[in-house]
GROMACS .gro file of C-alpha atoms in nm:
model
  269
    1MET     CA    1 -14.400  17.561  10.987
    2THR     CA    2 -14.415  17.530  11.374
    3LEU     CA    3 -14.533  17.193  11.584
    4ASN     CA    4 -14.514  17.277  11.898
    5LYS     CA    5 -14.722  17.537  12.090
    6LYS     CA    6 -14.597  17.876  12.194
    7SER     CA    7 -14.443  17.921  12.520
    8ASP     CA    8 -14.177  18.042  12.681
    9THR     CA    9 -14.013  17.686  12.685
   10LEU     CA   10 -13.890  17.401  12.433
   11LEU     CA   11 -14.202  17.146  12.662
   12ILE     CA   12 -14.111  16.825  12.526
   13SER     CA   13 -13.986  16.527  12.686
   14GLU     CA   14 -13.885  16.187  12.573
   15GLU     CA   15 -14.149  16.006  12.708
   16GLU     CA   16 -14.402  16.247  12.462
   17VAL     CA   17 -14.147  16.210  12.182
   18PHE     CA   18 -14.084  15.784  12.210
   19PRO     CA   19 -14.388  15.655  12.439
   20VAL     CA   20 -14.327  15.354  12.265
   21GLU     CA   21 -13.935  15.238  12.380
   22LYS     CA   22 -13.713  15.078  12.071
   23LYS     CA   23 -13.456  14.891  12.131
   24LEU     CA   24 -13.184  15.065  11.899
   25PRO     CA   25 -12.788  14.999  11.864
   26LYS     CA   26 -12.548  15.117  12.070
   27LYS     CA   27 -12.250  15.127  11.777
   28LEU     CA   28 -12.259  14.955  11.443
   29GLY     CA   29 -11.983  14.743  11.357
   30LYS     CA   30 -11.957  14.820  10.992
   31GLU     CA   31 -11.963  15.217  11.096
   32PRO     CA   32 -12.195  15.334  10.730
   33LEU     CA   33 -12.190  15.711  10.925
   34ILE     CA   34 -11.987  15.977  10.670
   35ASP     CA   35 -12.077  16.299  10.829
   36ALA     CA   36 -12.278  16.458  11.163
   37ILE     CA   37 -12.419  16.828  11.149
   38PHE     CA   38 -12.575  17.064  11.424
   39GLU     CA   39 -12.739  17.354  11.287
   40ILE     CA   40 -12.916  17.636  11.486
   41ARG     CA   41 -13.107  17.914  11.260
   42PHE     CA   42 -13.154  18.243  11.483
   43SER     CA   43 -13.233  18.572  11.382
   44SER     CA   44 -13.013  18.866  11.425
   45ASP     CA   45 -12.949  19.273  11.335
   46ALA     CA   46 -12.612  19.240  11.344
   47PRO     CA   47 -12.349  19.090  11.069
   48ALA     CA   48 -12.344  18.767  11.231
   49SER     CA   49 -12.072  18.587  11.038
   50GLU     CA   50 -11.817  18.827  11.079
   51ILE     CA   51 -11.865  18.887  11.473
   52ILE     CA   52 -11.953  18.540  11.533
   53PRO     CA   53 -11.636  18.325  11.404
   54GLY     CA   54 -11.321  18.614  11.599
   55PHE     CA   55 -11.552  18.573  11.929
   56LEU     CA   56 -11.545  18.154  11.880
   57PHE     CA   57 -11.198  18.160  11.847
   58SER     CA   58 -11.080  18.354  12.114
   59SER     CA   59 -11.344  18.143  12.344
   60LEU     CA   60 -11.310  17.789  12.235
   61GLU     CA   61 -11.030  17.592  12.386
   62GLY     CA   62 -10.785  17.435  12.133
   63ASN     CA   63 -10.653  17.467  11.755
   64LYS     CA   64 -10.793  17.673  11.536
   65THR     CA   65 -10.840  17.888  11.186
   66ILE     CA   66 -11.077  18.068  10.971
   67GLU     CA   67 -11.137  18.102  10.665
   68SER     CA   68 -11.344  18.299  10.403
   69LEU     CA   69 -11.581  18.097  10.188
   70PRO     CA   70 -11.681  18.185   9.799
   71MET     CA   71 -12.012  18.327   9.974
   72SER     CA   72 -11.860  18.597  10.110
   73GLN     CA   73 -11.782  18.717   9.747
   74ILE     CA   74 -12.147  18.791   9.696
   75PRO     CA   75 -12.280  19.112   9.813
   76ARG     CA   76 -12.492  19.055  10.173
   77PRO     CA   77 -12.843  19.232  10.064
   78LEU     CA   78 -12.844  18.962   9.749
   79ARG     CA   79 -12.757  18.683   9.978
   80GLU     CA   80 -13.073  18.771  10.254
   81ALA     CA   81 -13.242  18.825   9.961
   82ASP     CA   82 -13.228  18.512   9.792
   83PRO     CA   83 -13.350  18.184  10.011
   84ASN     CA   84 -13.128  17.978   9.859
   85LEU     CA   85 -12.850  18.177   9.935
   86LYS     CA   86 -12.952  18.309  10.303
   87PHE     CA   87 -12.839  17.965  10.543
   88ALA     CA   88 -12.511  17.967  10.311
   89PRO     CA   89 -12.202  17.958  10.532
   90ILE     CA   90 -12.018  18.248  10.489
   91THR     CA   91 -11.724  18.181  10.734
   92ARG     CA   92 -11.532  17.821  10.887
   93LEU     CA   93 -11.379  17.790  11.162
   94LYS     CA   94 -11.162  17.449  11.255
   95TRP     CA   95 -11.156  17.313  11.565
   96GLY     CA   96 -10.996  17.045  11.619
   97ASN     CA   97 -11.176  16.720  11.563
   98PHE     CA   98 -11.547  16.993  11.447
   99THR     CA   99 -11.585  17.247  11.164
  100ILE     CA  100 -11.814  17.581  11.268
  101ASN     CA  101 -11.994  17.723  10.990
  102VAL     CA  102 -12.141  18.034  11.007
  103SER     CA  103 -12.354  18.255  10.795
  104ASN     CA  104 -12.569  18.585  10.906
  105PHE     CA  105 -12.865  18.388  11.031
  106GLY     CA  106 -12.752  18.057  11.161
  107VAL     CA  107 -12.429  17.845  11.282
  108SER     CA  108 -12.367  17.486  11.234
  109VAL     CA  109 -12.098  17.223  11.394
  110GLY     CA  110 -11.961  16.944  11.173
  111CYS     CA  111 -11.786  16.632  11.312
  112ASN     CA  112 -11.483  16.535  11.109
  113TYR     CA  113 -11.493  16.215  11.010
  114PRO     CA  114 -11.424  15.983  11.134
  115TYR     CA  115 -11.711  16.026  11.366
  116GLN     CA  116 -11.612  16.103  11.729
  117GLY     CA  117 -11.908  15.925  11.931
  118TRP     CA  118 -12.220  16.121  12.043
  119GLU     CA  119 -12.055  16.191  12.363
  120LYS     CA  120 -11.762  16.437  12.198
  121PHE     CA  121 -12.031  16.565  11.947
  122ARG     CA  122 -12.290  16.668  12.199
  123SER     CA  123 -12.022  16.871  12.408
  124ALA     CA  124 -11.870  17.004  12.111
  125ILE     CA  125 -12.243  17.182  12.074
  126ILE     CA  126 -12.316  17.263  12.342
  127ASN     CA  127 -11.976  17.439  12.403
  128VAL     CA  128 -12.046  17.669  12.092
  129VAL     CA  129 -12.400  17.670  12.152
  130SER     CA  130 -12.298  17.872  12.499
  131SER     CA  131 -12.098  18.061  12.330
  132LEU     CA  132 -12.362  18.203  12.107
  133GLU     CA  133 -12.505  18.338  12.391
  134LYS     CA  134 -12.270  18.550  12.531
  135ILE     CA  135 -12.259  18.738  12.181
  136GLY     CA  136 -12.548  18.983  12.283
  137ILE     CA  137 -12.670  18.941  11.886
  138ILE     CA  138 -12.895  18.690  11.881
  139ASN     CA  139 -13.284  18.808  11.859
  140SER     CA  140 -13.407  18.457  11.841
  141ILE     CA  141 -13.397  18.127  11.773
  142ASN     CA  142 -13.617  17.993  11.496
  143ARG     CA  143 -13.531  17.651  11.452
  144TYR     CA  144 -13.256  17.375  11.494
  145SER     CA  145 -13.164  17.035  11.358
  146MET     CA  146 -12.936  16.704  11.426
  147LYS     CA  147 -12.851  16.573  11.058
  148TYR     CA  148 -12.677  16.247  11.019
  149ILE     CA  149 -12.589  16.145  10.607
  150ASP     CA  150 -12.476  15.769  10.599
  151LEU     CA  151 -12.327  15.550  10.294
  152ILE     CA  152 -12.400  15.163  10.292
  153PRO     CA  153 -12.146  15.009  10.077
  154SER     CA  154 -12.251  14.832   9.748
  155ASP     CA  155 -12.154  14.846   9.378
  156ASP     CA  156 -12.473  14.676   9.302
  157ILE     CA  157 -12.786  14.944   9.273
  158LYS     CA  158 -13.046  14.635   9.266
  159HIS     CA  159 -12.864  14.510   9.567
  160GLN     CA  160 -12.828  14.842   9.750
  161ILE     CA  161 -13.231  14.896   9.724
  162SER     CA  162 -13.304  14.594   9.859
  163LEU     CA  163 -13.108  14.725  10.173
  164ILE     CA  164 -13.374  14.987  10.259
  165ASN     CA  165 -13.729  14.978  10.384
  166MET     CA  166 -13.890  15.151  10.121
  167ASP     CA  167 -14.110  14.994   9.841
  168ILE     CA  168 -14.197  15.238   9.519
  169SER     CA  169 -14.397  15.215   9.177
  170VAL     CA  170 -14.392  15.475   8.947
  171ALA     CA  171 -14.647  15.444   8.649
  172GLY     CA  172 -14.767  15.033   8.805
  173HIS     CA  173 -14.368  14.981   8.789
  174LYS     CA  174 -14.179  14.909   9.027
  175ILE     CA  175 -13.847  15.051   9.106
  176GLU     CA  176 -13.586  14.786   9.185
  177SER     CA  177 -13.289  14.828   9.053
  178GLU     CA  178 -13.322  15.217   8.831
  179ALA     CA  179 -13.113  15.532   8.956
  180PHE     CA  180 -13.386  15.750   9.120
  181THR     CA  181 -13.328  16.074   9.396
  182LEU     CA  182 -13.569  16.000   9.669
  183ARG     CA  183 -13.680  16.283   9.892
  184VAL     CA  184 -13.973  16.287  10.161
  185ASP     CA  185 -14.041  16.538  10.504
  186ILE     CA  186 -14.173  16.289  10.754
  187ILE     CA  187 -14.387  16.471  11.072
  188ARG     CA  188 -14.316  16.274  11.346
  189ASP     CA  189 -14.414  16.412  11.681
  190ASN     CA  190 -14.230  16.733  11.727
  191PHE     CA  191 -13.972  16.615  11.510
  192ILE     CA  192 -14.025  16.735  11.104
  193ASN     CA  193 -13.772  16.479  10.922
  194LEU     CA  194 -13.659  16.527  10.575
  195VAL     CA  195 -13.513  16.220  10.426
  196GLN     CA  196 -13.318  16.127  10.099
  197ILE     CA  197 -13.232  15.830   9.967
  198ILE     CA  198 -12.971  15.797   9.703
  199PRO     CA  199 -12.847  15.494   9.508
  200SER     CA  200 -12.512  15.484   9.324
  201ALA     CA  201 -12.442  15.762   9.547
  202SER     CA  202 -12.064  15.784   9.576
  203ALA     CA  203 -11.837  15.980   9.882
  204LYS     CA  204 -11.464  16.119   9.954
  205LEU     CA  205 -11.381  16.105  10.283
  206ILE     CA  206 -11.189  16.356  10.450
  207ASP     CA  207 -10.910  16.063  10.431
  208GLY     CA  208 -10.896  16.071  10.081
  209THR     CA  209 -11.085  15.715  10.065
  210LYS     CA  210 -11.380  15.684   9.834
  211ARG     CA  211 -11.702  15.474   9.919
  212GLU     CA  212 -11.979  15.400   9.690
  213GLY     CA  213 -12.299  15.227   9.770
  214ILE     CA  214 -12.655  15.412   9.903
  215ILE     CA  215 -12.686  15.750  10.077
  216ILE     CA  216 -12.937  15.801  10.381
  217ASP     CA  217 -12.989  16.173  10.458
  218VAL     CA  218 -13.178  16.216  10.772
  219ASP     CA  219 -13.209  16.551  10.908
  220THR     CA  220 -13.430  16.600  11.186
  221ILE     CA  221 -13.593  16.940  11.284
  222GLN     CA  222 -13.711  17.122  11.574
  223THR     CA  223 -13.893  17.391  11.451
  224ILE     CA  224 -13.888  17.646  11.807
  225ASP     CA  225 -14.148  18.016  11.839
  226ASP     CA  226 -13.847  18.259  11.866
  227LEU     CA  227 -13.714  18.188  12.160
  228THR     CA  228 -13.433  18.375  12.317
  229ILE     CA  229 -13.062  18.173  12.278
  230LYS     CA  230 -13.177  18.184  12.715
  231ASN     CA  231 -13.433  17.965  12.693
  232VAL     CA  232 -13.330  17.746  12.438
  233ILE     CA  233 -12.972  17.625  12.685
  234ASP     CA  234 -13.203  17.683  13.024
  235GLU     CA  235 -13.424  17.459  12.870
  236ASP     CA  236 -13.224  17.145  12.958
  237PHE     CA  237 -13.051  17.215  12.626
  238SER     CA  238 -12.838  16.884  12.665
  239GLY     CA  239 -13.150  16.705  12.719
  240ARG     CA  240 -13.289  16.859  12.349
  241LEU     CA  241 -13.020  16.708  12.220
  242ASP     CA  242 -13.036  16.379  12.318
  243ILE     CA  243 -13.396  16.322  12.190
  244ILE     CA  244 -13.352  16.517  11.883
  245HIS     CA  245 -13.038  16.314  11.834
  246LYS     CA  246 -13.229  15.963  11.969
  247ALA     CA  247 -13.536  16.096  11.638
  248ASN     CA  248 -13.350  16.124  11.373
  249LYS     CA  249 -13.137  15.791  11.475
  250THR     CA  250 -13.505  15.585  11.533
  251MET     CA  251 -13.596  15.724  11.196
  252PHE     CA  252 -13.264  15.636  11.045
  253PHE     CA  253 -13.341  15.262  11.163
  254ASP     CA  254 -13.642  15.199  11.040
  255CYS     CA  255 -13.562  15.330  10.718
  256LEU     CA  256 -13.335  14.957  10.707
  257LYS     CA  257 -13.456  14.615  10.703
  258PRO     CA  258 -13.398  14.404  10.974
  259GLU     CA  259 -13.174  14.214  10.794
  260THR     CA  260 -12.901  14.508  10.633
  261ILE     CA  261 -12.891  14.615  11.011
  262THR     CA  262 -12.796  14.246  11.112
  263LYS     CA  263 -12.552  14.360  10.871
  264LEU     CA  264 -12.441  14.606  10.992
  265GLU     CA  265 -12.289  14.474  11.310
  266PRO     CA  266 -12.532  14.644  11.575
  267VAL     CA  267 -12.373  14.658  11.943
  268TYR     CA  268 -12.632  14.720  12.128
  269ASP     CA  269 -12.628  14.786  12.531
   0.00000   0.00000   0.00000
């Protein structure tokens, strides 16, 4: 699904996406974030998962390690024939505070816990995508996305559900304390937001600690019309990242009740 008109550039301004300014917290005193991932998907005739990791290893500065993932044991024709496996990572590059996963049709950059902040994360994304352009094996870009996963701590499912800005009824029964998993695709302006709400969830963080509560998973996707990677980078890529980041952040806070945001101790500019 492509939401913007066909063109040689990404003609989207922040004013078009956010016609009415919405005041968002700069940060939260009680940070619920447990994962942050940027992904770019592309077409390529070359085995990208075999070429990209080595190139990034030599071009990115800092400490790095490369490892093959279990998906690499599945023959390439089988992976590419299965839509569920096509974009599954085959190789992983650990780069300082970031993790880069590579498939034959996509690259994702994850910010390791604890979150390093948007400025550092954006800089890492730009560094990686700029390096991808230099490799010369990517035919075109199909989409890019920003995904943030938050877990708000609570050990009571009724309390967890009460934190979220939603009202669900099934067969005339209002969901207030029952377990469920909700996924909804919300289209706003030029983005598709895949929102998942999962109460009674638990997560083991990289530092070994365990957190229990309700998960708010927001994956904000920008589909594009098969632009070259040069087009994507040249069209104010840093600004585009700021826009999709703000779209994701806005959707997350829209999922919360005002009193929930207050409990997370928001800090504004």
